[in-house]
Protein backbone atom coordinates (compact mmCIF):
# COMPACT_ATOMS: atom_id res chain seq x y z
CA UNK A 1 0.00 0.00 0.00
CA UNK A 2 2.83 2.38 0.85
CA UNK A 3 4.47 1.58 -2.50
CA UNK A 4 1.28 2.68 -4.28
CA UNK A 5 1.37 5.98 -2.40
CA UNK A 6 5.04 6.53 -3.30
CA UNK A 7 4.34 5.71 -6.94
CA UNK A 8 1.41 8.12 -7.02
CA UNK A 9 3.52 10.91 -5.50
CA UNK A 10 6.39 10.20 -7.89
CA UNK A 11 4.19 10.27 -11.02
CA UNK A 12 2.40 13.41 -9.80
CA UNK A 13 5.73 15.18 -9.35
CA UNK A 14 6.97 13.89 -12.70
CA UNK A 15 3.83 15.06 -14.51
CA UNK A 16 3.86 18.46 -12.76
CA UNK A 17 7.51 19.05 -13.58
CA UNK A 18 7.04 18.06 -17.22
CA UNK A 19 3.96 20.26 -17.54
CA UNK A 20 5.80 23.20 -15.98
CA UNK A 21 8.81 23.00 -18.30
CA UNK A 22 6.68 22.51 -21.44
CA UNK A 23 4.02 25.12 -20.58
CA UNK A 24 5.03 27.44 -23.45
CA UNK A 25 4.16 24.64 -25.87
CA UNK A 26 0.74 23.60 -24.62
CA UNK A 27 -0.56 26.72 -22.85
CA UNK A 28 -1.16 29.11 -25.83
CA UNK A 29 -3.39 26.62 -27.76
CA UNK A 30 -5.28 25.89 -24.55
CA UNK A 31 -5.91 29.60 -23.92
CA UNK A 32 -6.96 30.09 -27.55
CA UNK A 33 -9.43 27.21 -27.19
CA UNK A 34 -10.84 28.80 -24.02
CA UNK A 35 -11.30 32.09 -25.88
CA UNK A 36 -13.25 30.19 -28.55
CA UNK A 37 -15.70 28.66 -26.05
CA UNK A 38 -15.99 31.65 -23.72
CA UNK A 39 -19.03 33.17 -25.53
CA UNK A 40 -20.87 29.87 -25.14
CA UNK A 41 -20.05 29.77 -21.43
CA UNK A 42 -21.55 33.23 -20.97
CA UNK A 43 -24.86 32.04 -22.47
CA UNK A 44 -25.05 29.11 -20.06
CA UNK A 45 -27.19 29.46 -16.92
CA UNK A 46 -25.19 31.52 -14.47
CA UNK A 47 -22.77 32.56 -17.21
CA UNK A 48 -23.36 36.25 -16.60
CA UNK A 49 -21.50 35.88 -13.32
CA UNK A 50 -18.26 34.88 -15.04
CA UNK A 51 -15.41 37.31 -14.65
CA UNK A 52 -15.14 39.80 -17.48
CA UNK A 53 -12.36 42.32 -17.86
CA UNK A 54 -13.09 45.97 -18.31
CA UNK A 55 -12.66 47.02 -21.93
CA UNK A 56 -9.29 48.44 -22.82
CA UNK A 57 -9.84 51.86 -24.30
CA UNK A 58 -7.15 54.31 -25.11
CA UNK A 59 -7.79 57.58 -26.83
CA UNK A 60 -4.33 58.92 -27.43
CA UNK A 61 -0.95 57.95 -28.79
CA UNK A 62 0.60 58.76 -25.40
CA UNK A 63 -1.49 56.06 -23.72
CA UNK A 64 -0.57 53.65 -26.52
CA UNK A 65 3.13 54.29 -25.86
CA UNK A 66 2.60 53.73 -22.12
CA UNK A 67 0.83 50.43 -22.87
CA UNK A 68 3.94 49.22 -24.74
CA UNK A 69 2.53 49.57 -28.24
CA UNK A 70 5.54 51.34 -29.71
CA UNK A 71 9.01 50.33 -30.81
CA UNK A 72 11.92 51.57 -32.88
CA UNK A 73 10.28 50.20 -36.05
CA UNK A 74 6.78 51.45 -35.13
CA UNK A 75 7.53 54.75 -33.44
CA UNK A 76 4.57 56.69 -32.07
CA UNK A 77 6.75 59.42 -30.55
CA UNK A 78 6.55 61.35 -33.82
CA UNK A 79 2.78 61.39 -33.55
CA UNK A 80 2.94 62.73 -30.00
CA UNK A 81 5.67 65.27 -30.77
CA UNK A 82 3.94 66.41 -33.95
CA UNK A 83 0.69 67.11 -32.06
CA UNK A 84 -1.23 64.56 -34.10
CA UNK A 85 -4.93 65.13 -33.47
CA UNK A 86 -6.03 61.57 -34.26
CA UNK A 87 -7.52 59.35 -31.57
CA UNK A 88 -4.70 56.80 -31.42
CA UNK A 89 -4.48 53.19 -32.54
CA UNK A 90 -7.50 50.97 -33.23
CA UNK A 91 -8.89 49.57 -29.97
CA UNK A 92 -9.69 46.10 -31.35
CA UNK A 93 -6.23 45.73 -32.87
CA UNK A 94 -4.62 46.92 -29.62
CA UNK A 95 -6.54 44.33 -27.61
CA UNK A 96 -5.52 41.52 -29.96
CA UNK A 97 -1.86 42.60 -30.06
CA UNK A 98 -1.68 42.91 -26.28
CA UNK A 99 -3.27 39.45 -25.98
CA UNK A 100 -0.65 38.00 -28.34
CA UNK A 101 2.15 39.75 -26.44
CA UNK A 102 0.92 38.38 -23.12
CA UNK A 103 0.13 34.82 -24.17
CA UNK A 104 3.09 34.14 -26.40
CA UNK A 105 5.53 36.42 -24.55
CA UNK A 106 6.50 38.22 -27.74
CA UNK A 107 7.85 41.74 -28.12
CA UNK A 108 5.58 44.33 -29.74
CA UNK A 109 7.03 44.08 -33.26
CA UNK A 110 6.66 40.29 -33.41
CA UNK A 111 3.12 40.42 -31.99
CA UNK A 112 2.16 43.14 -34.51
CA UNK A 113 3.62 41.03 -37.35
CA UNK A 114 1.68 37.95 -36.19
CA UNK A 115 -1.53 39.99 -35.92
CA UNK A 116 -1.03 41.44 -39.40
CA UNK A 117 -0.39 37.98 -40.87
CA UNK A 118 -3.62 36.73 -39.26
CA UNK A 119 -5.56 39.62 -40.79
CA UNK A 120 -3.92 38.94 -44.15
CA UNK A 121 -4.84 35.24 -43.94
CA UNK A 122 -8.47 36.07 -43.08
CA UNK A 123 -8.65 38.33 -46.14
CA UNK A 124 -7.03 35.87 -48.57
CA UNK A 125 -3.62 37.53 -48.70
CA UNK A 126 -0.34 35.64 -48.34
CA UNK A 127 2.17 36.56 -45.63
CA UNK A 128 4.34 38.35 -48.21
CA UNK A 129 1.43 40.65 -49.15
CA UNK A 130 0.47 39.09 -52.48
CA UNK A 131 -3.13 37.97 -53.02
CA UNK A 132 -3.82 34.23 -52.95
CA UNK A 133 -6.31 34.57 -55.78
CA UNK A 134 -5.40 32.07 -58.54
CA UNK A 135 -6.51 34.61 -61.16
CA UNK A 136 -4.10 37.25 -59.89
CA UNK A 137 -1.57 38.40 -62.48
CA UNK A 138 1.41 40.54 -61.52
CA UNK A 139 3.66 42.38 -63.95
CA UNK A 140 7.01 43.28 -62.50
PDB file of C-alpha atoms in Angstrom, residues 37-109:
ATOM      1  CA  UNK A  37     -15.703  28.658 -26.050  1.00  0.00           C
ATOM      2  CA  UNK A  38     -15.991  31.654 -23.721  1.00  0.00           C
ATOM      3  CA  UNK A  39     -19.026  33.170 -25.530  1.00  0.00           C
ATOM      4  CA  UNK A  40     -20.875  29.866 -25.137  1.00  0.00           C
ATOM      5  CA  UNK A  41     -20.054  29.769 -21.427  1.00  0.00           C
ATOM      6  CA  UNK A  42     -21.548  33.230 -20.972  1.00  0.00           C
ATOM      7  CA  UNK A  43     -24.863  32.040 -22.471  1.00  0.00           C
ATOM      8  CA  UNK A  44     -25.048  29.108 -20.058  1.00  0.00           C
ATOM      9  CA  UNK A  45     -27.186  29.461 -16.920  1.00  0.00           C
ATOM     10  CA  UNK A  46     -25.191  31.519 -14.466  1.00  0.00           C
ATOM     11  CA  UNK A  47     -22.769  32.559 -17.207  1.00  0.00           C
ATOM     12  CA  UNK A  48     -23.363  36.255 -16.601  1.00  0.00           C
ATOM     13  CA  UNK A  49     -21.499  35.883 -13.319  1.00  0.00           C
ATOM     14  CA  UNK A  50     -18.259  34.880 -15.036  1.00  0.00           C
ATOM     15  CA  UNK A  51     -15.411  37.306 -14.654  1.00  0.00           C
ATOM     16  CA  UNK A  52     -15.143  39.804 -17.479  1.00  0.00           C
ATOM     17  CA  UNK A  53     -12.360  42.320 -17.861  1.00  0.00           C
ATOM     18  CA  UNK A  54     -13.086  45.968 -18.312  1.00  0.00           C
ATOM     19  CA  UNK A  55     -12.658  47.020 -21.929  1.00  0.00           C
ATOM     20  CA  UNK A  56      -9.286  48.444 -22.817  1.00  0.00           C
ATOM     21  CA  UNK A  57      -9.844  51.861 -24.303  1.00  0.00           C
ATOM     22  CA  UNK A  58      -7.154  54.309 -25.114  1.00  0.00           C
ATOM     23  CA  UNK A  59      -7.792  57.578 -26.826  1.00  0.00           C
ATOM     24  CA  UNK A  60      -4.332  58.918 -27.434  1.00  0.00           C
ATOM     25  CA  UNK A  61      -0.953  57.946 -28.793  1.00  0.00           C
ATOM     26  CA  UNK A  62       0.600  58.757 -25.397  1.00  0.00           C
ATOM     27  CA  UNK A  63      -1.492  56.063 -23.722  1.00  0.00           C
ATOM     28  CA  UNK A  64      -0.572  53.646 -26.521  1.00  0.00           C
ATOM     29  CA  UNK A  65       3.134  54.289 -25.855  1.00  0.00           C
ATOM     30  CA  UNK A  66       2.597  53.732 -22.118  1.00  0.00           C
ATOM     31  CA  UNK A  67       0.829  50.434 -22.870  1.00  0.00           C
ATOM     32  CA  UNK A  68       3.944  49.216 -24.739  1.00  0.00           C
ATOM     33  CA  UNK A  69       2.528  49.571 -28.242  1.00  0.00           C
ATOM     34  CA  UNK A  70       5.542  51.336 -29.708  1.00  0.00           C
ATOM     35  CA  UNK A  71       9.012  50.328 -30.811  1.00  0.00           C
ATOM     36  CA  UNK A  72      11.917  51.568 -32.882  1.00  0.00           C
ATOM     37  CA  UNK A  73      10.275  50.197 -36.049  1.00  0.00           C
ATOM     38  CA  UNK A  74       6.779  51.453 -35.134  1.00  0.00           C
ATOM     39  CA  UNK A  75       7.533  54.750 -33.443  1.00  0.00           C
ATOM     40  CA  UNK A  76       4.574  56.690 -32.068  1.00  0.00           C
ATOM     41  CA  UNK A  77       6.747  59.420 -30.547  1.00  0.00           C
ATOM     42  CA  UNK A  78       6.554  61.352 -33.825  1.00  0.00           C
ATOM     43  CA  UNK A  79       2.778  61.390 -33.551  1.00  0.00           C
ATOM     44  CA  UNK A  80       2.944  62.727 -30.003  1.00  0.00           C
ATOM     45  CA  UNK A  81       5.672  65.271 -30.774  1.00  0.00           C
ATOM     46  CA  UNK A  82       3.937  66.409 -33.953  1.00  0.00           C
ATOM     47  CA  UNK A  83       0.691  67.114 -32.060  1.00  0.00           C
ATOM     48  CA  UNK A  84      -1.234  64.564 -34.099  1.00  0.00           C
ATOM     49  CA  UNK A  85      -4.933  65.126 -33.467  1.00  0.00           C
ATOM     50  CA  UNK A  86      -6.034  61.565 -34.258  1.00  0.00           C
ATOM     51  CA  UNK A  87      -7.523  59.353 -31.566  1.00  0.00           C
ATOM     52  CA  UNK A  88      -4.700  56.799 -31.416  1.00  0.00           C
ATOM     53  CA  UNK A  89      -4.479  53.192 -32.539  1.00  0.00           C
ATOM     54  CA  UNK A  90      -7.501  50.967 -33.234  1.00  0.00           C
ATOM     55  CA  UNK A  91      -8.894  49.570 -29.973  1.00  0.00           C
ATOM     56  CA  UNK A  92      -9.693  46.105 -31.351  1.00  0.00           C
ATOM     57  CA  UNK A  93      -6.231  45.725 -32.869  1.00  0.00           C
ATOM     58  CA  UNK A  94      -4.623  46.921 -29.621  1.00  0.00           C
ATOM     59  CA  UNK A  95      -6.538  44.332 -27.609  1.00  0.00           C
ATOM     60  CA  UNK A  96      -5.518  41.524 -29.964  1.00  0.00           C
ATOM     61  CA  UNK A  97      -1.860  42.600 -30.065  1.00  0.00           C
ATOM     62  CA  UNK A  98      -1.684  42.911 -26.278  1.00  0.00           C
ATOM     63  CA  UNK A  99      -3.268  39.454 -25.976  1.00  0.00           C
ATOM     64  CA  UNK A 100      -0.655  37.999 -28.336  1.00  0.00           C
ATOM     65  CA  UNK A 101       2.149  39.749 -26.438  1.00  0.00           C
ATOM     66  CA  UNK A 102       0.920  38.376 -23.117  1.00  0.00           C
ATOM     67  CA  UNK A 103       0.131  34.820 -24.169  1.00  0.00           C
ATOM     68  CA  UNK A 104       3.092  34.144 -26.397  1.00  0.00           C
ATOM     69  CA  UNK A 105       5.530  36.421 -24.552  1.00  0.00           C
ATOM     70  CA  UNK A 106       6.505  38.217 -27.739  1.00  0.00           C
ATOM     71  CA  UNK A 107       7.852  41.738 -28.125  1.00  0.00           C
ATOM     72  CA  UNK A 108       5.576  44.329 -29.737  1.00  0.00           C
ATOM     73  CA  UNK A 109       7.033  44.079 -33.256  1.00  0.00           C
TER      74      UNK A 109
END
